[in-house]
Coordinates of C-alpha atoms in Angstrom, one line a residue:
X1 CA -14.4 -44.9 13.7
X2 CA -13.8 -46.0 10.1
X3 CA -15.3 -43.0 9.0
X4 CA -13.5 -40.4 11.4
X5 CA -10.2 -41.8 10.3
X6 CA -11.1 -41.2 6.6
X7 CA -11.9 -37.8 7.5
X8 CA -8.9 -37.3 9.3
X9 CA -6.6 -38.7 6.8
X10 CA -8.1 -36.5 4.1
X11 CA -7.6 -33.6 6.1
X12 CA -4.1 -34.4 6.6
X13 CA -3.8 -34.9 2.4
X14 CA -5.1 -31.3 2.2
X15 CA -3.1 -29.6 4.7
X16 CA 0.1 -31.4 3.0
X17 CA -1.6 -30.5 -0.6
X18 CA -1.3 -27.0 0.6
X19 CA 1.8 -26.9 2.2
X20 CA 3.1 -28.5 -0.8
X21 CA 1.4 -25.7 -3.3
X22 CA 2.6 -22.9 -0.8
X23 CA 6.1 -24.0 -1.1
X24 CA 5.9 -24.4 -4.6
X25 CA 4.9 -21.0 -5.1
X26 CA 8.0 -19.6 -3.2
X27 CA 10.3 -21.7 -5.3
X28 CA 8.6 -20.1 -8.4
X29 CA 9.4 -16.5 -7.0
X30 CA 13.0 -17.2 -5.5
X31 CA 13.6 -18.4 -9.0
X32 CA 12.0 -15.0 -10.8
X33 CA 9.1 -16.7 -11.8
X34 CA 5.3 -15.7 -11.0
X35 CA 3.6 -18.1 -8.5
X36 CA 0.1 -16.6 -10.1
X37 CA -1.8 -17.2 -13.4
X38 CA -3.8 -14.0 -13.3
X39 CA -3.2 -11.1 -16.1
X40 CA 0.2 -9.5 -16.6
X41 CA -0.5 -6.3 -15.3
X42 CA 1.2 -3.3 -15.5
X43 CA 2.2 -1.2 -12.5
X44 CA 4.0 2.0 -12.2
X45 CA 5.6 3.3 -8.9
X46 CA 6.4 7.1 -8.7
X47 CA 8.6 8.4 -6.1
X48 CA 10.0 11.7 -4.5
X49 CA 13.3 10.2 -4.2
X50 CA 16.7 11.6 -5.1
X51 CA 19.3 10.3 -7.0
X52 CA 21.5 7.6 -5.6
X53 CA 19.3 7.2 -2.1
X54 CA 19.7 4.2 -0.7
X55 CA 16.5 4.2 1.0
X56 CA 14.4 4.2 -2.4
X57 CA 16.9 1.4 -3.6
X58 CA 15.3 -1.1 -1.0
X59 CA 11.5 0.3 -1.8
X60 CA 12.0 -0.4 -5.6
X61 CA 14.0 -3.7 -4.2
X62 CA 10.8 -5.4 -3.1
X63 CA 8.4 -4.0 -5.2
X64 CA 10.6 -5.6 -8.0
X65 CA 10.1 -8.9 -5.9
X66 CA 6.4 -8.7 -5.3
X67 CA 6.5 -7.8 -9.5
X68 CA 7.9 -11.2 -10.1
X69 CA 5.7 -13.2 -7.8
X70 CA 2.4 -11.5 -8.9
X71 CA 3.2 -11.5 -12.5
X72 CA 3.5 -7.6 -12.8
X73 CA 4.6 -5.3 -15.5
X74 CA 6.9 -3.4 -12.8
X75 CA 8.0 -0.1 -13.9
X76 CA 9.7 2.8 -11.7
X77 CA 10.4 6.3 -12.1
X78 CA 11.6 9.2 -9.5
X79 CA 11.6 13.0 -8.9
X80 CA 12.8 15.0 -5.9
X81 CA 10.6 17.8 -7.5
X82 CA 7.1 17.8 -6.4
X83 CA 6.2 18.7 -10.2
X84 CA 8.2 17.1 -12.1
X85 CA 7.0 13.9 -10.1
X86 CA 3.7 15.2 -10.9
X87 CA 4.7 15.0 -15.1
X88 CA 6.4 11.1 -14.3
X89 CA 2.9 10.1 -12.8
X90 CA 0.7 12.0 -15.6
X91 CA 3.3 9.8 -18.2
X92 CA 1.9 6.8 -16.1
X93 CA -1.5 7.7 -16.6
X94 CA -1.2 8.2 -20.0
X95 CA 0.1 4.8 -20.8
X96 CA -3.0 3.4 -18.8
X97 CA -1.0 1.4 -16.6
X98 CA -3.6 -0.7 -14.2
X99 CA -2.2 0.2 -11.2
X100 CA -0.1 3.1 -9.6
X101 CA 1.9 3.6 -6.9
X102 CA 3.1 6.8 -5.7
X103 CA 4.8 9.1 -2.5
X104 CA 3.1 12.3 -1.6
X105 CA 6.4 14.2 0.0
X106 CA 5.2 17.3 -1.7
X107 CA 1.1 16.8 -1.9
X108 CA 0.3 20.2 -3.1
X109 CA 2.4 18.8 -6.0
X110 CA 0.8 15.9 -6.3
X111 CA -2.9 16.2 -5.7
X112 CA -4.5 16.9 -9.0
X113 CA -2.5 14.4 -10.6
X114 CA -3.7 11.6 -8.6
X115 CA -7.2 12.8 -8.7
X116 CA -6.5 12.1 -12.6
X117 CA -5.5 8.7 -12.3
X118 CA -8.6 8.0 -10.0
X119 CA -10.8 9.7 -12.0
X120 CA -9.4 7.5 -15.1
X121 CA -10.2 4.4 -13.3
X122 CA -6.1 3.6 -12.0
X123 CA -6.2 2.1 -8.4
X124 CA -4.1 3.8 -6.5
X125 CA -2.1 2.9 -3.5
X126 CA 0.4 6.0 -1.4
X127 CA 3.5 5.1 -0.1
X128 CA 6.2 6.2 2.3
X129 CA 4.9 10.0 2.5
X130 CA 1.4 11.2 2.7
X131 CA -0.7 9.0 5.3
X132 CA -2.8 12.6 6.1
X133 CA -3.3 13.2 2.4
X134 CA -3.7 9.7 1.3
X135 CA -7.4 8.6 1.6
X136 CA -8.2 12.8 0.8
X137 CA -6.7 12.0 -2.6
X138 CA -8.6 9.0 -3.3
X139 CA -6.2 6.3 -2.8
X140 CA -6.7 2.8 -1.6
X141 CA -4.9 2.6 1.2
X142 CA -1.6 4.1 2.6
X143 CA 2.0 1.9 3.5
X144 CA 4.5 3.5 5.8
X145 CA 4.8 4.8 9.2
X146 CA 3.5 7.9 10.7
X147 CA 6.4 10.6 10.9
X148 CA 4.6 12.4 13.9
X149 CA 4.5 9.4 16.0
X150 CA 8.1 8.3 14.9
X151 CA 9.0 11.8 15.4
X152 CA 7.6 11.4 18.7
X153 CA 9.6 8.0 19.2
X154 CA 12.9 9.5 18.6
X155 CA 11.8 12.2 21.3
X156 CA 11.5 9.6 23.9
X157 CA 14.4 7.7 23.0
X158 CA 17.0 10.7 23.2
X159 CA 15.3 11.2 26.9
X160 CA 16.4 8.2 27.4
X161 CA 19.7 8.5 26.9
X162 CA 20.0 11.3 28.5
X163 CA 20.5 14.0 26.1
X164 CA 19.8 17.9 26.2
X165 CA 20.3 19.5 23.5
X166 CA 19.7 17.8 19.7
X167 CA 20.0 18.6 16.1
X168 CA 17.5 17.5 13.9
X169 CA 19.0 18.1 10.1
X170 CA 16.6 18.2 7.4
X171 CA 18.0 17.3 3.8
X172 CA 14.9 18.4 1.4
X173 CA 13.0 21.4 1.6
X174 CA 9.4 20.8 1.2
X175 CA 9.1 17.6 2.1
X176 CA 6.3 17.4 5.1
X177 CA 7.5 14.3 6.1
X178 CA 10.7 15.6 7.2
X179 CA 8.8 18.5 9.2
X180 CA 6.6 16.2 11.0
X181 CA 9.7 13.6 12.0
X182 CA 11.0 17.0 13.6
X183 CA 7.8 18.3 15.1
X184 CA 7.2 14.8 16.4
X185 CA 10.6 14.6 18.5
X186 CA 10.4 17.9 19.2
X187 CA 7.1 16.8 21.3
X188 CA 8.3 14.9 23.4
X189 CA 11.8 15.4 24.1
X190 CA 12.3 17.4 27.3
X191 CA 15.4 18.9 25.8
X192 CA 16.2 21.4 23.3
X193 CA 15.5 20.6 19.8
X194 CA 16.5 22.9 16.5
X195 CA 16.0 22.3 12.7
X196 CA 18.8 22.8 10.3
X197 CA 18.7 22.7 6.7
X198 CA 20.9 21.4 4.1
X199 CA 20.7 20.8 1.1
X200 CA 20.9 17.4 0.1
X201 CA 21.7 16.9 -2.7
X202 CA 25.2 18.3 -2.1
X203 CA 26.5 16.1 0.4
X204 CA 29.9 18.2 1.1
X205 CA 27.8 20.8 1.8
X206 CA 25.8 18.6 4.2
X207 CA 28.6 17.7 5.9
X208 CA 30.3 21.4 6.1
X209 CA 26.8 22.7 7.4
X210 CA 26.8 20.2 10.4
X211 CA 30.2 20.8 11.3
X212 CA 30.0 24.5 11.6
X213 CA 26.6 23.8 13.8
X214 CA 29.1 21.5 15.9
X215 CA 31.5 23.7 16.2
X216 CA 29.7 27.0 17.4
X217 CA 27.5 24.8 19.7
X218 CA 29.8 22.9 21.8
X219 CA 26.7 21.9 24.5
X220 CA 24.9 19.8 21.1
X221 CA 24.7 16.5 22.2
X222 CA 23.2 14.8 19.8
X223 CA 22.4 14.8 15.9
X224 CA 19.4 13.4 13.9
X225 CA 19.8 13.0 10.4
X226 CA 16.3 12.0 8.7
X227 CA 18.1 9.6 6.3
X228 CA 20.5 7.1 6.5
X229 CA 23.3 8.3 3.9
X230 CA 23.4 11.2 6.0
X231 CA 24.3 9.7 8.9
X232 CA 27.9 9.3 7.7
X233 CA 28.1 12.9 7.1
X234 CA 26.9 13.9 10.5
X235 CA 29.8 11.2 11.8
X236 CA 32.4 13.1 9.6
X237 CA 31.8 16.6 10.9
X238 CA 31.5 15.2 14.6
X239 CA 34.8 14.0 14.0
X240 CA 36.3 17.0 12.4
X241 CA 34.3 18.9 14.7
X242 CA 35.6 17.6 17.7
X243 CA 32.3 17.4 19.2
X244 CA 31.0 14.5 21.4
X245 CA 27.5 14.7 20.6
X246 CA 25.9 11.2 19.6
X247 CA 24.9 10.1 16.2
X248 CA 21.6 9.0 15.6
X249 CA 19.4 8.6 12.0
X250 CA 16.0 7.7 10.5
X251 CA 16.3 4.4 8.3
X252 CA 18.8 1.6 8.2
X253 CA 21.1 0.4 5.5
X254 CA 24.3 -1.7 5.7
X255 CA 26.6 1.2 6.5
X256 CA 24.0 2.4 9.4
X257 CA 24.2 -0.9 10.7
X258 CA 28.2 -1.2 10.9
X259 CA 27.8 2.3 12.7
X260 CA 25.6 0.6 15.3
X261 CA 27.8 -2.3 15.6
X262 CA 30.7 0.0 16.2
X263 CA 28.9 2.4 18.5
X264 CA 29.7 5.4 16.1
X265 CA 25.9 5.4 15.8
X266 CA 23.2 5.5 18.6
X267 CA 20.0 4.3 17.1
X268 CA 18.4 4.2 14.0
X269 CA 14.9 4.7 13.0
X270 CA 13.6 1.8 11.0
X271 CA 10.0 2.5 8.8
X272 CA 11.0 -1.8 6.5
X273 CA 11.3 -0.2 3.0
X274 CA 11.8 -3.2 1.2
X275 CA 7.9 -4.3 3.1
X276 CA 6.9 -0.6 2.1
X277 CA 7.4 -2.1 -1.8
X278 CA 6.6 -5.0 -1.8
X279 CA 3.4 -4.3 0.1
X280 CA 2.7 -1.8 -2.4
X281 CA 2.9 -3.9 -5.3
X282 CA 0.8 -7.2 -3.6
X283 CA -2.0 -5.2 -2.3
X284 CA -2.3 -3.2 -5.9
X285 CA -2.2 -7.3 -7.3
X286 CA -5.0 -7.8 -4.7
X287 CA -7.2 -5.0 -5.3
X288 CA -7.4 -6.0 -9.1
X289 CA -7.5 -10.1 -8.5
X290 CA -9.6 -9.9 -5.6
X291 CA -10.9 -6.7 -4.9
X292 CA -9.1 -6.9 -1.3
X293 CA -8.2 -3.8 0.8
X294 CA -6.0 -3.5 3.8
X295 CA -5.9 -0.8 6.3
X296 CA -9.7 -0.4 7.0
X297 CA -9.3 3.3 6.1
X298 CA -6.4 3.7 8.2
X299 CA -2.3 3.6 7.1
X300 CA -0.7 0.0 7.3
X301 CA 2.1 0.9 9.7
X302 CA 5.8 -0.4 8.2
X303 CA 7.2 1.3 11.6
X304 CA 8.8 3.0 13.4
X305 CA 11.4 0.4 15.0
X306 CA 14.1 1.5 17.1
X307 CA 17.4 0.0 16.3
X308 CA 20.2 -0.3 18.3
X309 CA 23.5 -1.9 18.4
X310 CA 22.1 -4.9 20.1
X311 CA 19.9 -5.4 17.0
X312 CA 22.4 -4.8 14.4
X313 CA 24.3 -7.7 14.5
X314 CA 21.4 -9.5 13.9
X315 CA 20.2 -7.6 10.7
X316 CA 23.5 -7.0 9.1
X317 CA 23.2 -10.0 6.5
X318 CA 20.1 -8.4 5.8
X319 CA 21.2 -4.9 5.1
X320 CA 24.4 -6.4 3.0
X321 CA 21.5 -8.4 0.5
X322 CA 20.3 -4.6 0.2
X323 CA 16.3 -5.6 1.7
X324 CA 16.8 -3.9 5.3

């Protein structure tokens, strides 16, 4: 008996050991101090994204975390050109960073560059964009969700609330991403479904483009923007528009989830950026500490999520701290 109690008892000083350790380690990385001792390495992440995109501001927001935890050299550079994302990533090779991170919106783009970095011994993990092309190119593994299938979610959700005809507005030419969120609700949504094309960098013109769609379509009844700053455009020329068709958008961000709360929205498509990051960053820290790959040859899934106003409320602290 003696000698099952001792056991017991040391069990117990383990699992509170641990516990103790574990919540040590947060402290360190809520502080901005790394919770490892293994090498500072550096990583770079390259992405497609535009300028001022809130979307990419949440990615680089927990990458930048997982940095700080793992003891990473974080550095982060974007491109909405396929090539001159391909130059930003051939910099990152060149300074013979030890781990890379990169989107693949435009993979044509982007395909001999990463076969460089492979080839020069950089592990490299995909992100966001590219789950088709990811393991082609050599890369780890790929974080994100699938745009056909959330594509195909969207689809089913507009059945549900009851819609016939939709909009699906695409904001950057190129990107197959975009294509395949379309292609994917187009699937399965027993209405009608057509693409428009704006250009997005120009959000007036965004705006102008979807009101004049409004307005020579009065039977539209609803609008899917593939981005979440371009959900307020879409409810600025409904307005002016006069239309009634709903408002609904891929990705989330604090103004998204007002417009839920207030109904101005209908749903949002969520794909977890900020876990898109930091994933990103700790798997890379992984790989070289460990040797540890997730995914099994397959993407790790960050989505898709339907949100809707009876989520919001509970994720609006969240999207305020700029991490949903």
């Amino acid at each position: 008996m003696g000698a099952v109690l001792a056991v017991v008892l040391a069990a117990a000083g383990c699992s509170s050991t641990g516990g103790k350790r574990a919540e040590e380690r947060a402290a360190e990385a809520a502080e901005g101090r790394a919770a490892v001792n293994t090498p500072r390495w550096t990583f770079a992440m390259v992405t497609h994204s535009g300028d001022g995109d809130t979307f990419w501001d949440i990615v680089q927001k927990g990458a930048e975390q997982a940095a700080v935890k793992d003891n990473i050299n974080f550095l982060y550079s974007h491109n909405d050109e396929g090539n001159q994302q391909a130059q930003l990533v051939q910099t990152a090779i060149d300074k013979k960073v030890d781990g890379l991170i990169v989107s693949l919106a435009k993979p044509d783009a982007m395909k001999a560059v990463v076969a460089k970095a492979v080839k020069a011994g950089i592990p490299v993990v995909t992100v966001n964009s590219g789950s088709a092309e990811s393991k082609e190119f050599g890369a780890l593994t790929h974080i994100g969700q699938d745009e056909s299938i959330a594509g195909e979610a969207v689809g089913d959700e507009l059945n549900e609330r009851g819609r016939k005809k939709a909009l699906c507005v695409l904001h950057e030419q190129g990107n197959v991403g975009h294509e395949q969120r379309c292609a994917g609700a187009k699937k399965t949504f027993d209405g009608t479904m057509q693409n428009l094309y704006v250009d997005g960098t120009n959000m007036p013109d965004v705006t102008a483009s979807i009101e004049a769609k409004l307005q020579s379509d009065k039977s539209i009844d609803a609008v899917v923007t593939l981005g979440a700053p371009f959900a307020d455009a879409a409810v600025q020329a409904k307005q002016t528009a006069g239309s009634k068709a709903e408002i609904n958008t891929f990705d989330l961000n604090a103004k998204v989830a007002t417009g839920l709360q207030t109904e101005k929205l209908g749903f949002a498509v969520d794909q977890q950026p900020y876990l898109q990051g930091y994933q990103a960053v700790d798997l890379l820290w992984l790989y070289r500490s460990n040797l540890n790959v997730l995914g099994g040859g397959q993407p790790v899934l960050t989505g898709p999520q339907i949100i809707t106003a009876d989520d919001a409320d509970a994720l609006a602290d969240y999207t305020k701290r700029g991490t949903r």
